[in-house]
CSV table of C-alpha atoms in Angstrom, one decimal:
chain,number,residue,atom,x,y,z
A,1,UNK,CA,-0.1,0.1,0.1
A,2,UNK,CA,1.2,3.7,-0.5
A,3,UNK,CA,2.7,5.2,2.4
A,4,UNK,CA,4.6,8.4,3.2
A,5,UNK,CA,6.9,8.3,6.2
A,6,UNK,CA,8.3,11.4,8.2
A,7,UNK,CA,10.1,10.9,11.3
A,8,UNK,CA,7.6,10.8,14.1
A,9,UNK,CA,10.2,11.6,16.8
A,10,UNK,CA,10.4,15.4,17.5
A,11,UNK,CA,13.5,16.7,16.1
A,12,UNK,CA,15.3,19.2,18.7
A,13,UNK,CA,18.4,21.3,17.5
A,14,UNK,CA,20.1,24.4,19.0
A,15,UNK,CA,19.5,27.7,17.6
A,16,UNK,CA,21.8,28.6,14.4
A,17,UNK,CA,22.1,25.1,13.5
A,18,UNK,CA,20.7,23.2,10.5
A,19,UNK,CA,17.9,21.2,10.8
A,20,UNK,CA,17.1,18.3,8.3
A,21,UNK,CA,13.9,16.5,8.0
A,22,UNK,CA,13.0,13.3,5.9
A,23,UNK,CA,10.3,12.4,4.1
A,24,UNK,CA,10.3,8.8,2.5
A,25,UNK,CA,7.4,7.3,0.3
A,26,UNK,CA,6.7,4.0,-0.9
A,27,UNK,CA,4.4,2.3,-3.6
A,28,UNK,CA,3.9,6.0,-5.4
A,29,UNK,CA,5.3,7.8,-7.9
A,30,UNK,CA,4.5,11.6,-7.5
A,31,UNK,CA,5.0,14.2,-9.7
A,32,UNK,CA,5.1,17.0,-7.2
A,33,UNK,CA,6.2,16.9,-3.4
A,34,UNK,CA,5.4,19.7,-1.4
A,35,UNK,CA,6.7,21.0,2.7
A,36,UNK,CA,4.2,22.7,4.5
A,37,UNK,CA,4.5,24.0,8.2
A,38,UNK,CA,1.6,23.6,10.8
A,39,UNK,CA,1.7,25.3,14.1
A,40,UNK,CA,-0.6,23.8,16.7
A,41,UNK,CA,-4.4,24.3,16.0
A,42,UNK,CA,-3.8,25.8,12.8
A,43,UNK,CA,-3.9,25.3,8.9
A,44,UNK,CA,-0.8,24.1,7.3
A,45,UNK,CA,1.4,26.9,5.2
A,46,UNK,CA,2.7,26.1,1.8
A,47,UNK,CA,6.6,26.5,2.2
A,48,UNK,CA,8.1,24.8,-1.1
A,49,UNK,CA,7.1,22.5,-4.1
A,50,UNK,CA,9.4,20.5,-5.8
A,51,UNK,CA,8.8,18.4,-9.1
A,52,UNK,CA,9.9,15.2,-9.9
A,53,UNK,CA,12.4,16.3,-12.7
A,54,UNK,CA,14.0,18.6,-10.1
A,55,UNK,CA,16.8,17.7,-8.0
A,56,UNK,CA,16.5,21.0,-5.3
A,57,UNK,CA,15.2,23.7,-4.6
A,58,UNK,CA,16.0,26.7,-2.7
A,59,UNK,CA,14.1,29.4,-1.1
A,60,UNK,CA,15.7,31.7,1.6
A,61,UNK,CA,16.6,29.6,4.5
A,62,UNK,CA,14.9,26.4,3.1
A,63,UNK,CA,16.1,23.8,1.0
A,64,UNK,CA,14.3,20.6,-0.5
A,65,UNK,CA,16.0,17.7,-2.5
A,66,UNK,CA,13.8,15.1,-4.1
A,67,UNK,CA,15.4,11.8,-5.3
A,68,UNK,CA,12.9,9.9,-7.3
A,69,UNK,CA,15.4,6.8,-7.2
A,70,UNK,CA,15.5,6.8,-3.1
A,71,UNK,CA,12.0,7.8,-3.1
A,72,UNK,CA,13.1,10.6,-0.6
A,73,UNK,CA,12.8,14.2,0.1
A,74,UNK,CA,15.1,15.8,2.3
A,75,UNK,CA,14.0,19.3,4.0
A,76,UNK,CA,16.7,21.8,5.3
A,77,UNK,CA,16.2,24.8,7.2
A,78,UNK,CA,19.4,26.5,7.9
A,79,UNK,CA,20.6,28.9,10.4
A,80,UNK,CA,17.5,27.9,12.6
A,81,UNK,CA,15.6,30.1,14.9
A,82,UNK,CA,13.0,29.6,17.7
A,83,UNK,CA,10.5,30.7,15.7
A,84,UNK,CA,11.0,27.8,13.2
A,85,UNK,CA,9.8,25.2,15.7
A,86,UNK,CA,6.7,23.9,14.4
A,87,UNK,CA,5.3,20.5,12.8
A,88,UNK,CA,6.5,20.2,9.0
A,89,UNK,CA,4.5,18.1,7.0
A,90,UNK,CA,5.5,16.6,3.7
A,91,UNK,CA,2.8,16.0,0.9
A,92,UNK,CA,2.7,14.2,-2.6
A,93,UNK,CA,0.5,15.0,-5.3
A,94,UNK,CA,0.1,12.7,-8.6
A,95,UNK,CA,0.8,13.3,-11.9
A,96,UNK,CA,-2.7,12.9,-12.9
A,97,UNK,CA,-6.1,12.2,-11.6
A,98,UNK,CA,-6.5,13.3,-7.7
A,99,UNK,CA,-5.1,16.5,-7.5
A,100,UNK,CA,-5.7,16.4,-3.7
A,101,UNK,CA,-2.7,16.0,-1.2
A,102,UNK,CA,-1.6,12.7,0.6
A,103,UNK,CA,0.0,13.9,3.5
A,104,UNK,CA,2.6,12.2,5.8
A,105,UNK,CA,2.5,12.4,9.6
A,106,UNK,CA,4.9,15.1,10.1
A,107,UNK,CA,8.1,15.8,12.0
A,108,UNK,CA,7.8,18.4,15.2
A,109,UNK,CA,10.7,20.6,15.0
A,110,UNK,CA,11.7,22.4,18.3
A,111,UNK,CA,14.6,24.9,18.0
A,112,UNK,CA,16.1,26.0,21.5
A,113,UNK,CA,17.5,29.6,22.1
B,1,UNK,CA,-3.6,39.3,1.3
B,2,UNK,CA,-7.0,37.8,1.5
B,3,UNK,CA,-7.0,34.2,2.7
B,4,UNK,CA,-9.4,31.1,2.8
B,5,UNK,CA,-12.0,31.9,5.2
B,6,UNK,CA,-14.0,29.0,7.3
B,7,UNK,CA,-16.9,29.2,9.5
B,8,UNK,CA,-17.7,28.3,12.3
B,9,UNK,CA,-14.1,28.4,13.7
B,10,UNK,CA,-15.4,25.9,16.7
B,11,UNK,CA,-18.7,23.8,16.9
B,12,UNK,CA,-19.9,21.5,19.5
B,13,UNK,CA,-22.6,19.1,18.4
B,14,UNK,CA,-23.8,16.0,20.0
B,15,UNK,CA,-24.0,12.6,18.9
B,16,UNK,CA,-26.7,12.4,15.8
B,17,UNK,CA,-27.0,15.8,15.5
B,18,UNK,CA,-26.0,17.5,12.1
B,19,UNK,CA,-23.1,20.2,11.3
B,20,UNK,CA,-22.6,22.5,8.2
B,21,UNK,CA,-19.0,23.9,7.8
B,22,UNK,CA,-18.5,26.6,5.4
B,23,UNK,CA,-15.5,27.7,3.2
B,24,UNK,CA,-14.7,30.8,1.4
B,25,UNK,CA,-11.8,30.5,-1.0
B,26,UNK,CA,-9.4,33.2,-2.0
B,27,UNK,CA,-10.9,35.3,-4.6
B,28,UNK,CA,-10.1,34.1,-8.4
B,29,UNK,CA,-9.6,30.3,-6.7
B,30,UNK,CA,-12.0,27.8,-8.4
B,31,UNK,CA,-10.9,24.6,-6.6
B,32,UNK,CA,-12.1,23.9,-2.8
B,33,UNK,CA,-10.7,20.7,-1.0
B,34,UNK,CA,-11.7,19.7,2.6
B,35,UNK,CA,-9.6,17.8,4.9
B,36,UNK,CA,-9.9,16.2,8.1
B,37,UNK,CA,-7.4,16.2,10.8
B,38,UNK,CA,-8.1,13.9,14.0
B,39,UNK,CA,-5.8,14.8,16.8
B,40,UNK,CA,-2.1,13.7,16.1
B,41,UNK,CA,-3.1,12.6,12.7
B,42,UNK,CA,-2.1,14.1,9.4
B,43,UNK,CA,-4.6,15.9,7.2
B,44,UNK,CA,-6.8,13.6,5.2
B,45,UNK,CA,-8.1,14.2,2.0
B,46,UNK,CA,-12.0,14.3,2.0
B,47,UNK,CA,-13.6,15.8,-1.3
B,48,UNK,CA,-12.8,18.4,-3.7
B,49,UNK,CA,-14.5,20.6,-6.4
B,50,UNK,CA,-13.5,22.5,-9.1
B,51,UNK,CA,-15.8,24.8,-10.9
B,52,UNK,CA,-18.5,23.6,-8.8
B,53,UNK,CA,-18.4,19.7,-9.9
B,54,UNK,CA,-17.0,17.2,-7.7
B,55,UNK,CA,-13.6,16.6,-9.0
B,56,UNK,CA,-12.0,14.2,-6.6
B,57,UNK,CA,-13.4,12.1,-3.6
B,58,UNK,CA,-11.1,10.7,-0.7
B,59,UNK,CA,-12.2,9.1,2.3
B,60,UNK,CA,-15.2,11.1,3.1
B,61,UNK,CA,-18.1,8.8,4.7
B,62,UNK,CA,-21.4,8.6,3.4
B,63,UNK,CA,-22.9,10.5,5.9
B,64,UNK,CA,-21.0,13.5,5.0
B,65,UNK,CA,-22.0,15.4,1.8
B,66,UNK,CA,-20.3,18.6,0.3
B,67,UNK,CA,-20.8,21.2,-2.5
B,68,UNK,CA,-19.5,24.5,-4.1
B,69,UNK,CA,-21.6,27.2,-5.0
B,70,UNK,CA,-21.8,29.5,-7.9
B,71,UNK,CA,-19.7,32.2,-6.0
B,72,UNK,CA,-17.2,29.1,-5.3
B,73,UNK,CA,-17.8,28.8,-1.5
B,74,UNK,CA,-18.1,25.5,-0.7
B,75,UNK,CA,-20.1,23.7,2.3
B,76,UNK,CA,-19.6,20.5,4.4
B,77,UNK,CA,-22.7,19.0,5.4
B,78,UNK,CA,-22.0,16.3,8.2
B,79,UNK,CA,-25.1,14.4,9.5
B,80,UNK,CA,-25.5,11.5,12.2
B,81,UNK,CA,-22.4,12.9,13.8
B,82,UNK,CA,-20.1,10.3,15.8
B,83,UNK,CA,-18.0,10.9,18.4
B,84,UNK,CA,-15.0,10.0,16.1
B,85,UNK,CA,-16.0,12.7,13.7
B,86,UNK,CA,-14.5,15.0,16.2
B,87,UNK,CA,-11.5,16.6,14.3
B,88,UNK,CA,-10.0,19.8,12.6
B,89,UNK,CA,-11.5,20.3,9.4
B,90,UNK,CA,-9.6,22.3,7.1
B,91,UNK,CA,-10.7,23.7,3.5
B,92,UNK,CA,-8.1,24.4,1.0
B,93,UNK,CA,-8.5,26.5,-2.2
B,94,UNK,CA,-6.1,26.6,-5.5
B,95,UNK,CA,-6.4,27.7,-8.9
B,96,UNK,CA,-7.4,25.3,-11.5
B,97,UNK,CA,-7.2,21.4,-10.7
B,98,UNK,CA,-6.4,20.5,-14.4
B,99,UNK,CA,-3.4,22.7,-14.7
B,100,UNK,CA,0.1,21.8,-13.2
B,101,UNK,CA,0.6,21.6,-9.7
B,102,UNK,CA,-1.0,24.6,-7.7
B,103,UNK,CA,-0.4,25.4,-4.3
B,104,UNK,CA,-3.0,24.5,-1.9
B,105,UNK,CA,-3.6,27.7,0.3
B,106,UNK,CA,-5.5,26.2,3.6
B,107,UNK,CA,-8.0,28.1,5.8
B,108,UNK,CA,-7.5,28.4,9.9
B,109,UNK,CA,-9.8,25.2,9.9
B,110,UNK,CA,-13.0,24.6,11.9
B,111,UNK,CA,-12.6,22.6,15.1
B,112,UNK,CA,-15.6,20.1,15.5
B,113,UNK,CA,-16.1,18.5,18.9
B,114,UNK,CA,-19.0,15.5,19.0
B,115,UNK,CA,-19.8,14.9,22.7
């Protein structure tokens, strides 16, 4: 069955360090992979989208990689700040048909000052 | 900038009652998605609409129905509520479901509690 896995354990890092979050998927051929940030009790907020033919995407302190051979995406936050503390969700979107997102379970990031 | 509006923000119902959740997409967005997020769970896709027609269906129970109106707002109708329906319900909107991937913009959610 299709599965999207994110590290369920919280990631605790020190301010200023680089946070790296992992998203692995199986039995899926996504055309696009997106990363969202979600704060408690609030809706997911879009961060970055990467296409299947792209290896890497950057936006300010954020970087996403997409390896369709490994079926994995890595999400990096450089120079992390306490304000980056949140749950980060990866979401996959198929090439055709259903355009709705299938979310992973998210990884909670805690940046310590 | 205008965002997705959802109402009500909080709703308390009893078992077997009905509830209606409303979603107002970002202006000029023609696609609406509904997601359900249980406590500690990831958002699960329920149903989507493009240009007032249902475009996709996910894990929406038969007790639920939804529609998109001429002004593109959408309503999710939930009947015979069960305790397990307690969750955050998110609406998201985007432009054009048939085009290459478009970002989905999520609303603040409606927190439904069924007692």
